[in-house]
CSV table of C-alpha atoms in Angstrom, one decimal:
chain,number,residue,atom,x,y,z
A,1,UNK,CA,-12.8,-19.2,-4.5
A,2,UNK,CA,-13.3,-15.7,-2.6
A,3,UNK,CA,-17.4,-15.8,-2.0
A,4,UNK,CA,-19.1,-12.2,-1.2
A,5,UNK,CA,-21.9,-12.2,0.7
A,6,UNK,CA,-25.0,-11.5,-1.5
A,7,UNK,CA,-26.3,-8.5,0.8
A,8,UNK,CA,-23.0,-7.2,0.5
A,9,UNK,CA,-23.4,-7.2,-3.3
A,10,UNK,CA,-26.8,-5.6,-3.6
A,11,UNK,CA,-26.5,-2.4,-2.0
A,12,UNK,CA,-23.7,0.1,-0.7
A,13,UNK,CA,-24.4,0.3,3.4
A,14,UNK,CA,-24.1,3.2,5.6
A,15,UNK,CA,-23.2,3.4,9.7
A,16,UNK,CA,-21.7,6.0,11.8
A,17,UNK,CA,-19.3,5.0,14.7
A,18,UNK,CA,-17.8,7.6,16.9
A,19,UNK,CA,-19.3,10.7,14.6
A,20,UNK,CA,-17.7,9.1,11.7
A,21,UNK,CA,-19.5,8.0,8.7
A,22,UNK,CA,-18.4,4.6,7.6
A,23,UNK,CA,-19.7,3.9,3.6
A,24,UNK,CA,-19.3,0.2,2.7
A,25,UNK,CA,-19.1,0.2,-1.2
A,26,UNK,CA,-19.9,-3.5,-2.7
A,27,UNK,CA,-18.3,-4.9,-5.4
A,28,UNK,CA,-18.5,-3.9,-8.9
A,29,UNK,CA,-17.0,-5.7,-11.9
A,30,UNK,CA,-18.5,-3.7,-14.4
A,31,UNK,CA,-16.8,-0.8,-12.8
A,32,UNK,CA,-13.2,-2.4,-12.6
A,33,UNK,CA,-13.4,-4.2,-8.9
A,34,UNK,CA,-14.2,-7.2,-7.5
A,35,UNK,CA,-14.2,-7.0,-4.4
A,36,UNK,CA,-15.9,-4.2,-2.1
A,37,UNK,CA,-14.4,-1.5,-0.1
A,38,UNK,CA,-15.2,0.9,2.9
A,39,UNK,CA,-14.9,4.9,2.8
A,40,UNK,CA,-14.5,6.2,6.4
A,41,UNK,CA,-15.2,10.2,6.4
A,42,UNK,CA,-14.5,12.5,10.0
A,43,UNK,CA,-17.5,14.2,11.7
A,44,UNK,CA,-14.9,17.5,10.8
A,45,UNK,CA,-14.0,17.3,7.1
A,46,UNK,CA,-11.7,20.5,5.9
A,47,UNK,CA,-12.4,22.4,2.9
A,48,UNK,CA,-10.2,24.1,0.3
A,49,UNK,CA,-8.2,22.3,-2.0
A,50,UNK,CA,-5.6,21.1,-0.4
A,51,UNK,CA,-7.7,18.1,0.5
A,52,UNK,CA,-6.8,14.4,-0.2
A,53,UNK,CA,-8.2,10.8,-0.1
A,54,UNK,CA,-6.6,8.9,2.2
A,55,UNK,CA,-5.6,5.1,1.1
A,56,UNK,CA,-4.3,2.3,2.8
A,57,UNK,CA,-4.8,-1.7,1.4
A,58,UNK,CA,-5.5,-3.9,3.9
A,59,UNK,CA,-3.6,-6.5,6.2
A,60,UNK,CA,-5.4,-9.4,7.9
A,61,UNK,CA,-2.0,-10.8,9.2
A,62,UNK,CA,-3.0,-14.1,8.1
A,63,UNK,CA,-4.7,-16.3,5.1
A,64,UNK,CA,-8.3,-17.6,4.5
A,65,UNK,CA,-10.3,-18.8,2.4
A,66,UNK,CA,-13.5,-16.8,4.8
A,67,UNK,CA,-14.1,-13.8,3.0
A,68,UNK,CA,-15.7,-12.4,6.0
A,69,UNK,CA,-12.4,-13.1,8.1
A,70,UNK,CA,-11.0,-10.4,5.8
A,71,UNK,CA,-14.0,-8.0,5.3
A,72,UNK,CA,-14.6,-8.0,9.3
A,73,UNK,CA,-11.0,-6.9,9.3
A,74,UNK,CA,-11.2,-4.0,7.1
A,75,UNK,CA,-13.8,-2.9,9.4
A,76,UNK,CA,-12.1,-2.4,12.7
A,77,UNK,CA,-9.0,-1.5,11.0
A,78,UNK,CA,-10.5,1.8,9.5
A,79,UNK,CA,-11.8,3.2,12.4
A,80,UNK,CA,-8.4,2.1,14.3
A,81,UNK,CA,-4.6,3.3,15.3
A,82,UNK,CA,-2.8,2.3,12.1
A,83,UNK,CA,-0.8,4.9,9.5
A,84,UNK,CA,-3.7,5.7,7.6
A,85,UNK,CA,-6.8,5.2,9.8
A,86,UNK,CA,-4.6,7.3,12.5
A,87,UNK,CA,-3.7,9.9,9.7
A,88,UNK,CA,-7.5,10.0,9.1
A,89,UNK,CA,-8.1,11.2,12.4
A,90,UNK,CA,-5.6,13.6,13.0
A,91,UNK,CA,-6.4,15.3,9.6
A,92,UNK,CA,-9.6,15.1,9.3
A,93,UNK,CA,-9.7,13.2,5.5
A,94,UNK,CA,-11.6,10.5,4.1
A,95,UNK,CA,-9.9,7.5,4.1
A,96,UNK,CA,-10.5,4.6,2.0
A,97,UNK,CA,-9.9,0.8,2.4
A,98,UNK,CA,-10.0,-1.8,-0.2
A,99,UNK,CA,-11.2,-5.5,1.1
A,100,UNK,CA,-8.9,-7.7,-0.5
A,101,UNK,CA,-8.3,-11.1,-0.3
A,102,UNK,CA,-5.5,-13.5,1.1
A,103,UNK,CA,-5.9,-17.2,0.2
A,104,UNK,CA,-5.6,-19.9,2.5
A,105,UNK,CA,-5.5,-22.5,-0.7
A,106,UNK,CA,-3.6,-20.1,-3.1
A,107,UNK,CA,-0.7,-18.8,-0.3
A,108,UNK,CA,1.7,-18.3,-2.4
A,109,UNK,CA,-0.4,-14.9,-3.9
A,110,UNK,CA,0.7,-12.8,-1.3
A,111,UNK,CA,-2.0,-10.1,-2.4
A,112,UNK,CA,-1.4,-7.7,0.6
A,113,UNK,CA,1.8,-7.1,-0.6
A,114,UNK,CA,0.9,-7.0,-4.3
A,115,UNK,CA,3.4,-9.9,-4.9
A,116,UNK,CA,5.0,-11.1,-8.3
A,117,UNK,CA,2.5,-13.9,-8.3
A,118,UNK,CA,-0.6,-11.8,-7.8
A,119,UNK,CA,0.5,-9.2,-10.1
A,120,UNK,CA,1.3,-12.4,-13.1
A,121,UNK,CA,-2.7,-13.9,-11.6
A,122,UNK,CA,-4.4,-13.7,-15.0
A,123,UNK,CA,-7.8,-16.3,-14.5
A,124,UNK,CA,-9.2,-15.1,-11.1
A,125,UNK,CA,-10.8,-12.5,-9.6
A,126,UNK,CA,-7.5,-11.1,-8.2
A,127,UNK,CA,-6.4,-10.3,-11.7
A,128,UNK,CA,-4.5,-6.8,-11.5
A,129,UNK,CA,-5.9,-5.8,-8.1
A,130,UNK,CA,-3.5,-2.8,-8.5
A,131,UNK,CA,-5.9,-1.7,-11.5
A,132,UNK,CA,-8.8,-2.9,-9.8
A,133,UNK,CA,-7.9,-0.7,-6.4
A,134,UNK,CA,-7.6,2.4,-8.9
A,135,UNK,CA,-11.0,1.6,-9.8
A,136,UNK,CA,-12.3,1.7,-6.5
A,137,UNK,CA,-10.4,5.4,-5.7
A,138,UNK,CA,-12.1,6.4,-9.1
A,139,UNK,CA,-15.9,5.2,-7.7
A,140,UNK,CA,-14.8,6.9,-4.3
A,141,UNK,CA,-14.2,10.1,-5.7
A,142,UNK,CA,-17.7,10.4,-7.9
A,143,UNK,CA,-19.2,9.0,-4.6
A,144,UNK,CA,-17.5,12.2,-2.1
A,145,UNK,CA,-18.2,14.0,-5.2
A,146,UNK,CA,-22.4,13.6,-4.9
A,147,UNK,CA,-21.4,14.6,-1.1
A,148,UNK,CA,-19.5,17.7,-1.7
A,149,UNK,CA,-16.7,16.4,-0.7
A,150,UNK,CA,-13.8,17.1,-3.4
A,151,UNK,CA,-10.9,15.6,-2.9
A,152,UNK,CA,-7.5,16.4,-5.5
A,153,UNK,CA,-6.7,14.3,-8.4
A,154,UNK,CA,-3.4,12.2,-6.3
A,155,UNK,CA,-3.9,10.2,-2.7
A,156,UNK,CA,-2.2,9.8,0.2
A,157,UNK,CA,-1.1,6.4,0.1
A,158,UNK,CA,-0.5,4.6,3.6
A,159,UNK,CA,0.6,1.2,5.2
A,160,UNK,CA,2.7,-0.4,7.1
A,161,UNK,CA,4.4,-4.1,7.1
A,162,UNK,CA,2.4,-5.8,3.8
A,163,UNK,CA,0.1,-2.6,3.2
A,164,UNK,CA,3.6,-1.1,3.9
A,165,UNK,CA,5.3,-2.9,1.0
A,166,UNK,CA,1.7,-2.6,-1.3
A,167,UNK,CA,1.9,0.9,-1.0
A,168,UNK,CA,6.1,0.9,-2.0
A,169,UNK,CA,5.4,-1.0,-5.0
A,170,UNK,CA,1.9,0.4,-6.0
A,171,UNK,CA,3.9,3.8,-5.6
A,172,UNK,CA,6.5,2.5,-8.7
A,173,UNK,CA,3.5,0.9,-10.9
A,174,UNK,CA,1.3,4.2,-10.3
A,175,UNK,CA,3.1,6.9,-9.2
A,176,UNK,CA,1.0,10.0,-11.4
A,177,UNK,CA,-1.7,8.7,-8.7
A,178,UNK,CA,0.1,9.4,-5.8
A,179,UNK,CA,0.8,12.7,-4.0
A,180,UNK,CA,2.5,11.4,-0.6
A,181,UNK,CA,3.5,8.1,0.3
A,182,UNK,CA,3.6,7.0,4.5
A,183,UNK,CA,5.2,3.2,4.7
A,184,UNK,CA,6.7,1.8,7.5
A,185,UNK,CA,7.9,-2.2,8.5
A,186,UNK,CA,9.0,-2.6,5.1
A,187,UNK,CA,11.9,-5.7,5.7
A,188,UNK,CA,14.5,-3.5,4.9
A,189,UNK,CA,13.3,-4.0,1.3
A,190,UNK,CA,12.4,-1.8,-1.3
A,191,UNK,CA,11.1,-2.1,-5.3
A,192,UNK,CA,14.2,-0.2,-6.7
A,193,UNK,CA,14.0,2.3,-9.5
A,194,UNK,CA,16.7,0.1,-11.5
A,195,UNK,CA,16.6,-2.5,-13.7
A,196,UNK,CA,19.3,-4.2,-12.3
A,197,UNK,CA,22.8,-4.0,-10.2
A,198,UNK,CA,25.5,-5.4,-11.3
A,199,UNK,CA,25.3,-8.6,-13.4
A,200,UNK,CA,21.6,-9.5,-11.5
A,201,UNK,CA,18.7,-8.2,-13.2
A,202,UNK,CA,15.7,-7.4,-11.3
A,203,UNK,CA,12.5,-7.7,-12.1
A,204,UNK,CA,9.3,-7.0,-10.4
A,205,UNK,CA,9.1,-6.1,-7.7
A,206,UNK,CA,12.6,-6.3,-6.6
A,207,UNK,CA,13.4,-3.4,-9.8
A,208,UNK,CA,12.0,-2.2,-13.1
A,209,UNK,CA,13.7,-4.6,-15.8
A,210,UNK,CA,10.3,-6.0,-16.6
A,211,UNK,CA,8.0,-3.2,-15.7
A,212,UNK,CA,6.3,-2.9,-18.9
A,213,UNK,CA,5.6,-6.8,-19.1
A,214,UNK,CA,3.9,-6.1,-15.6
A,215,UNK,CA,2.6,-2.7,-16.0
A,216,UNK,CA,1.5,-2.4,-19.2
A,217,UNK,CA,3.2,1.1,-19.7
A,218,UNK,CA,6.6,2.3,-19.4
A,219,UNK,CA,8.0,3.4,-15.8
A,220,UNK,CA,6.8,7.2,-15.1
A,221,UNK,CA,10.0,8.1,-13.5
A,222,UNK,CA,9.4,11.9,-13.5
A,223,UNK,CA,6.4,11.4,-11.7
A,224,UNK,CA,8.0,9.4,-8.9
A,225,UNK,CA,10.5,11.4,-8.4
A,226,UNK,CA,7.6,14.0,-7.4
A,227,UNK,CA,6.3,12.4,-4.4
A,228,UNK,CA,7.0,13.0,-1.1
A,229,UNK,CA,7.9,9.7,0.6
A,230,UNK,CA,8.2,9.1,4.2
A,231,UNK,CA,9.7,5.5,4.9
A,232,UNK,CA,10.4,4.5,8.1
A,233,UNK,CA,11.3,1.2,10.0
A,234,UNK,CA,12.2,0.4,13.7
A,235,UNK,CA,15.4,-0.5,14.7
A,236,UNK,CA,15.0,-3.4,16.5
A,237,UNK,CA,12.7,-4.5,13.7
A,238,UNK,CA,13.4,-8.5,13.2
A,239,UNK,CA,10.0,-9.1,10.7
A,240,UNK,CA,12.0,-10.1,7.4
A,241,UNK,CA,9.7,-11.2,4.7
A,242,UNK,CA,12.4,-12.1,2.4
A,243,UNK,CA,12.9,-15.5,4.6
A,244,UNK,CA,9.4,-16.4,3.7
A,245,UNK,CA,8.2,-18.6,0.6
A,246,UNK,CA,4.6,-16.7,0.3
A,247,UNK,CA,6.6,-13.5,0.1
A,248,UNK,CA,9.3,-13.9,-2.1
A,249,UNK,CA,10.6,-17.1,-4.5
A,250,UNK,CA,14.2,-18.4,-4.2
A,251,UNK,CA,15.5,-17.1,-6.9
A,252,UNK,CA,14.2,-13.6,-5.6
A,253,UNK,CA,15.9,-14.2,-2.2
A,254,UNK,CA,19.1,-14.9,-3.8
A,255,UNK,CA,19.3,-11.6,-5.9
A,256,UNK,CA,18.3,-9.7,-3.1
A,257,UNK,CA,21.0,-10.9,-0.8
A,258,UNK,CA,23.3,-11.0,-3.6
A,259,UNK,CA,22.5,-7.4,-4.2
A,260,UNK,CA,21.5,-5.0,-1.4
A,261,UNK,CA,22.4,-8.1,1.9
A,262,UNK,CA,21.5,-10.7,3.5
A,263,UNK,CA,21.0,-9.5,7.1
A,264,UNK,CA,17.9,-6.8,6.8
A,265,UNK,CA,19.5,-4.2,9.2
A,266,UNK,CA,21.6,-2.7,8.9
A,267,UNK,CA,23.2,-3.9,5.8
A,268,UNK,CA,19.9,-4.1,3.4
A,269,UNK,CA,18.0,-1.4,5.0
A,270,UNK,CA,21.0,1.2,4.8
A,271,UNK,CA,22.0,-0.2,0.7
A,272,UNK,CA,18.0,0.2,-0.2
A,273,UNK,CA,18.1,3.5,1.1
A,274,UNK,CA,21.4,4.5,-0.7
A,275,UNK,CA,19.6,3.2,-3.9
A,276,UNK,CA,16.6,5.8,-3.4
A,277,UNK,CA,18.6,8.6,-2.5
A,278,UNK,CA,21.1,8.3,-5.8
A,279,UNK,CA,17.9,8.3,-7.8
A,280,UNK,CA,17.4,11.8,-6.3
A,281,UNK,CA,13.9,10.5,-5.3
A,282,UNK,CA,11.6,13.1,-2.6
A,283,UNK,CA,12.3,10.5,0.2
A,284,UNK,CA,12.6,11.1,3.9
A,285,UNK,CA,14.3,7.6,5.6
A,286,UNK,CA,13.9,7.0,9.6
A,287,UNK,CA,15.1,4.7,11.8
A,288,UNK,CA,13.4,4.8,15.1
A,289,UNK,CA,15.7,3.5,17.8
A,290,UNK,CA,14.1,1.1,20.3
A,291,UNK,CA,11.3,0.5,18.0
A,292,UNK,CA,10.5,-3.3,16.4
A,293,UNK,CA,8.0,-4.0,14.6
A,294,UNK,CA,5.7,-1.7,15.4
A,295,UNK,CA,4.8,2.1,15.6
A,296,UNK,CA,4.2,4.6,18.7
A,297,UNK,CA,3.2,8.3,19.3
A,298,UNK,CA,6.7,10.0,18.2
A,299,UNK,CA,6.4,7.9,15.2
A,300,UNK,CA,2.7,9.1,14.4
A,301,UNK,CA,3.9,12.3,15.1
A,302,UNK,CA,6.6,12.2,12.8
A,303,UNK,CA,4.5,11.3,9.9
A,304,UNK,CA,1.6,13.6,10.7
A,305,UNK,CA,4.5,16.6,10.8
A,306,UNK,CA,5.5,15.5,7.3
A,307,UNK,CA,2.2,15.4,5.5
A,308,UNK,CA,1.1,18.3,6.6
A,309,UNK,CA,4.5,19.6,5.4
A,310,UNK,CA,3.6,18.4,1.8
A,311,UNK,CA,-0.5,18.8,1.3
C-alpha cells in the first residue's frame, strides 16, 4: 500500500541545513521498522550525561496514500517551530523523527495518534508501529553512538495535537523508555491509568482494562509514575478529536462522554486531569488562556523551563 522510494531504501543520506546535520535512516525490517526516519543533530551538541534523544512522531495533518507527501513532511517539520524540533534548538539535542504513514484508503488507522485500529493492524506494514518506533530509537542510538554522541538510556518524548496524543499513549504502552513527556492539543483527552470508571470499562486507549491484550506485557505503573509530564492545552482550544470517526469509534465516544464529558473544556479536560493527579502521576497541567489550537513563545518557554528542570 505505503511504497518507499527505492533510493530511499538503499542507503542512509546525509545533508546539513542551517549548521545542522540532518541523517535520513531508510527502512529496515530486519531491524524492527518499516518505514525510514530522520535524526536531526545541532551544529552545538552538549556533553555529559545528562543528554537525551529527542522524539517526536509525525503529523502530516491529513491522509494519503503518497508516501512522499508524508516523508517530505517529516523533512521540514524537523528543522521547524514545533515542541520537539523547537526543543531541539533551544537544547541543543538530537532529535529524531519517525516517517510514518496515514492512509488515504485505510482512514480509519489513525496511525499518528497510534489509534485502537492501528495498534489491533496485524497483516501490514503498520503492524505495532509503537514497537517498530522503539526500533528505530534503538538503530539511532548505535548510529550517535559511532559519532560520539551518547545519549541516556530514556527519551524526551514530544508532540502536539496527534503526535500530542501518540506520545500520551506511547507514554502508558512504554513508559521504562521515557524520561520526560512534552504534549500539548490533546482534545481534552487522555489514556487513563484505570481500567475503568464506574460501570464502563475502558480499554485501549481510553484506559488499561485490556493493556496486556494490546501490549503484550502488564502495565509498568511504577515506571510511569516516574516521568515528568508536561501537558498543556489552550484555552480557546475547539480541535476535539473525539467528534471524529478516524479518531475514535462510537462506542468509544459514548464511554468517554459518559465518563470524563461530553464538552472537551472545561468539563473533560479538568475530569482527565483530576484522573492523573489521583494516580499521583509526575504531571504538570496548563491551560494557556487566549490560546486555541496552537502554541506561542510563553508556551515554548514554559516547556523549555520544565525540561531543563528535569534532565
Amino acid at each position: 500500500m505505503h511504497k518507499i522510494a527505492t533510493t530511499l531504501l538503499l542507503i542512509a543520506v546525509m545533508q546539513v541545513c542551517d549548521a545542522d546535520t540532518i541523517i535520513e535512516v531508510p527502512a529496515s525490517p530486519e531491524k524492527g521498522f518499516n518505514f525510514p526516519y530522520l535524526i536531526k543533530l545541532p551544529e552545538n551538541l552538549p556533553s555529559g550525561d545528562r543528554l537525551r534523544l529527542i522524539v517526536e512522531t509525525n503529523n502530516t495533518g491529513k491522509v494519503s496514500d503518497d508516501f512522499s507527501i508524508h516523508y517530505a513532511a517529516v523533512k521540514d517539520a524537523i528543522t521547524g517551530n514545533a515542541v520537539g524540533p523547537w526543543l531541539s534548538k533551544r537544547l541543543s539535542l538530537p532529535i529524531l523523527m519517525p516517517v510514518l504513514p496515514r492512509s488515504e484508503s485505510q482512514w480509519e488507522n489513525y496511525t499518528h495518534a497510534l489509534d485502537r485500529d492501528t495498534m489491533l493492524e496485524d497483516a501490514s506494514t503498520i503492524k505495532r508501529i509503537d514497537l517498530q518506533l522503539l526500533a528505530m530509537i534503538e538503530d539511532a542510538k548505535k548510529r550517535l553512538h559511532k559519532r560520539s554522541v551518547n545519549v541516556g538510556d530514556n527519551i524526551i518524548l514530544t508532540g502536539f495535537s496527534a503526535s500530542g496524543t501518540f506520545a500520551n499513549r506511547f507514554s502508558v504502552l512504554h513508559p521504562e523508555k521515557i524520561a520526560i513527556v512534552v504534549a500539548g492539543g490533546l482534545n481534552g483527552t487522555l489514556m487513563l491509568p484505570l481500567s475503568a470508571i464506574g460501570e464502563h470499562k475502558l480499554n485501549y486507549p481510553l484506559g488499561i482494562n485490556d493493556f496486556e491484550d494490546i501490549a503484550d506485557k502488564p502495565f509498568n505503573r511504577t515506571a510511569w509514575l516516574r516521568i515528568h509530564q508536561f501537558l498543556f492545552m489552550g484555552e480557546q482550544d475547539t480541535n476535539d478529536a473525539v467528534a471524529y470517526d478516524d479518531a475514535y469509534s462510537e462506542s468509544e465516544r459514548v464511554i468517554i462522554h459518559s465518563t470524563t464529558g461530553k464538552n472537551m473544556q472545561p468539563e473533560r479536560w479538568l475530569n482527565s486531569q483530576k484522573h492523573y493527579i489521583d494516580s499521583e502521576a509526575d504531571v504538570l497541567f496548563r491551560t494557556f488562556q487566549g490560546i486555541g489550537h496552537g502554541t506561542n513563545g510563553k508556551i515554548h518557554q514554559e516547556f523549555l523551563e520544565f525540561v531543563q528542570k528535569n534532565l
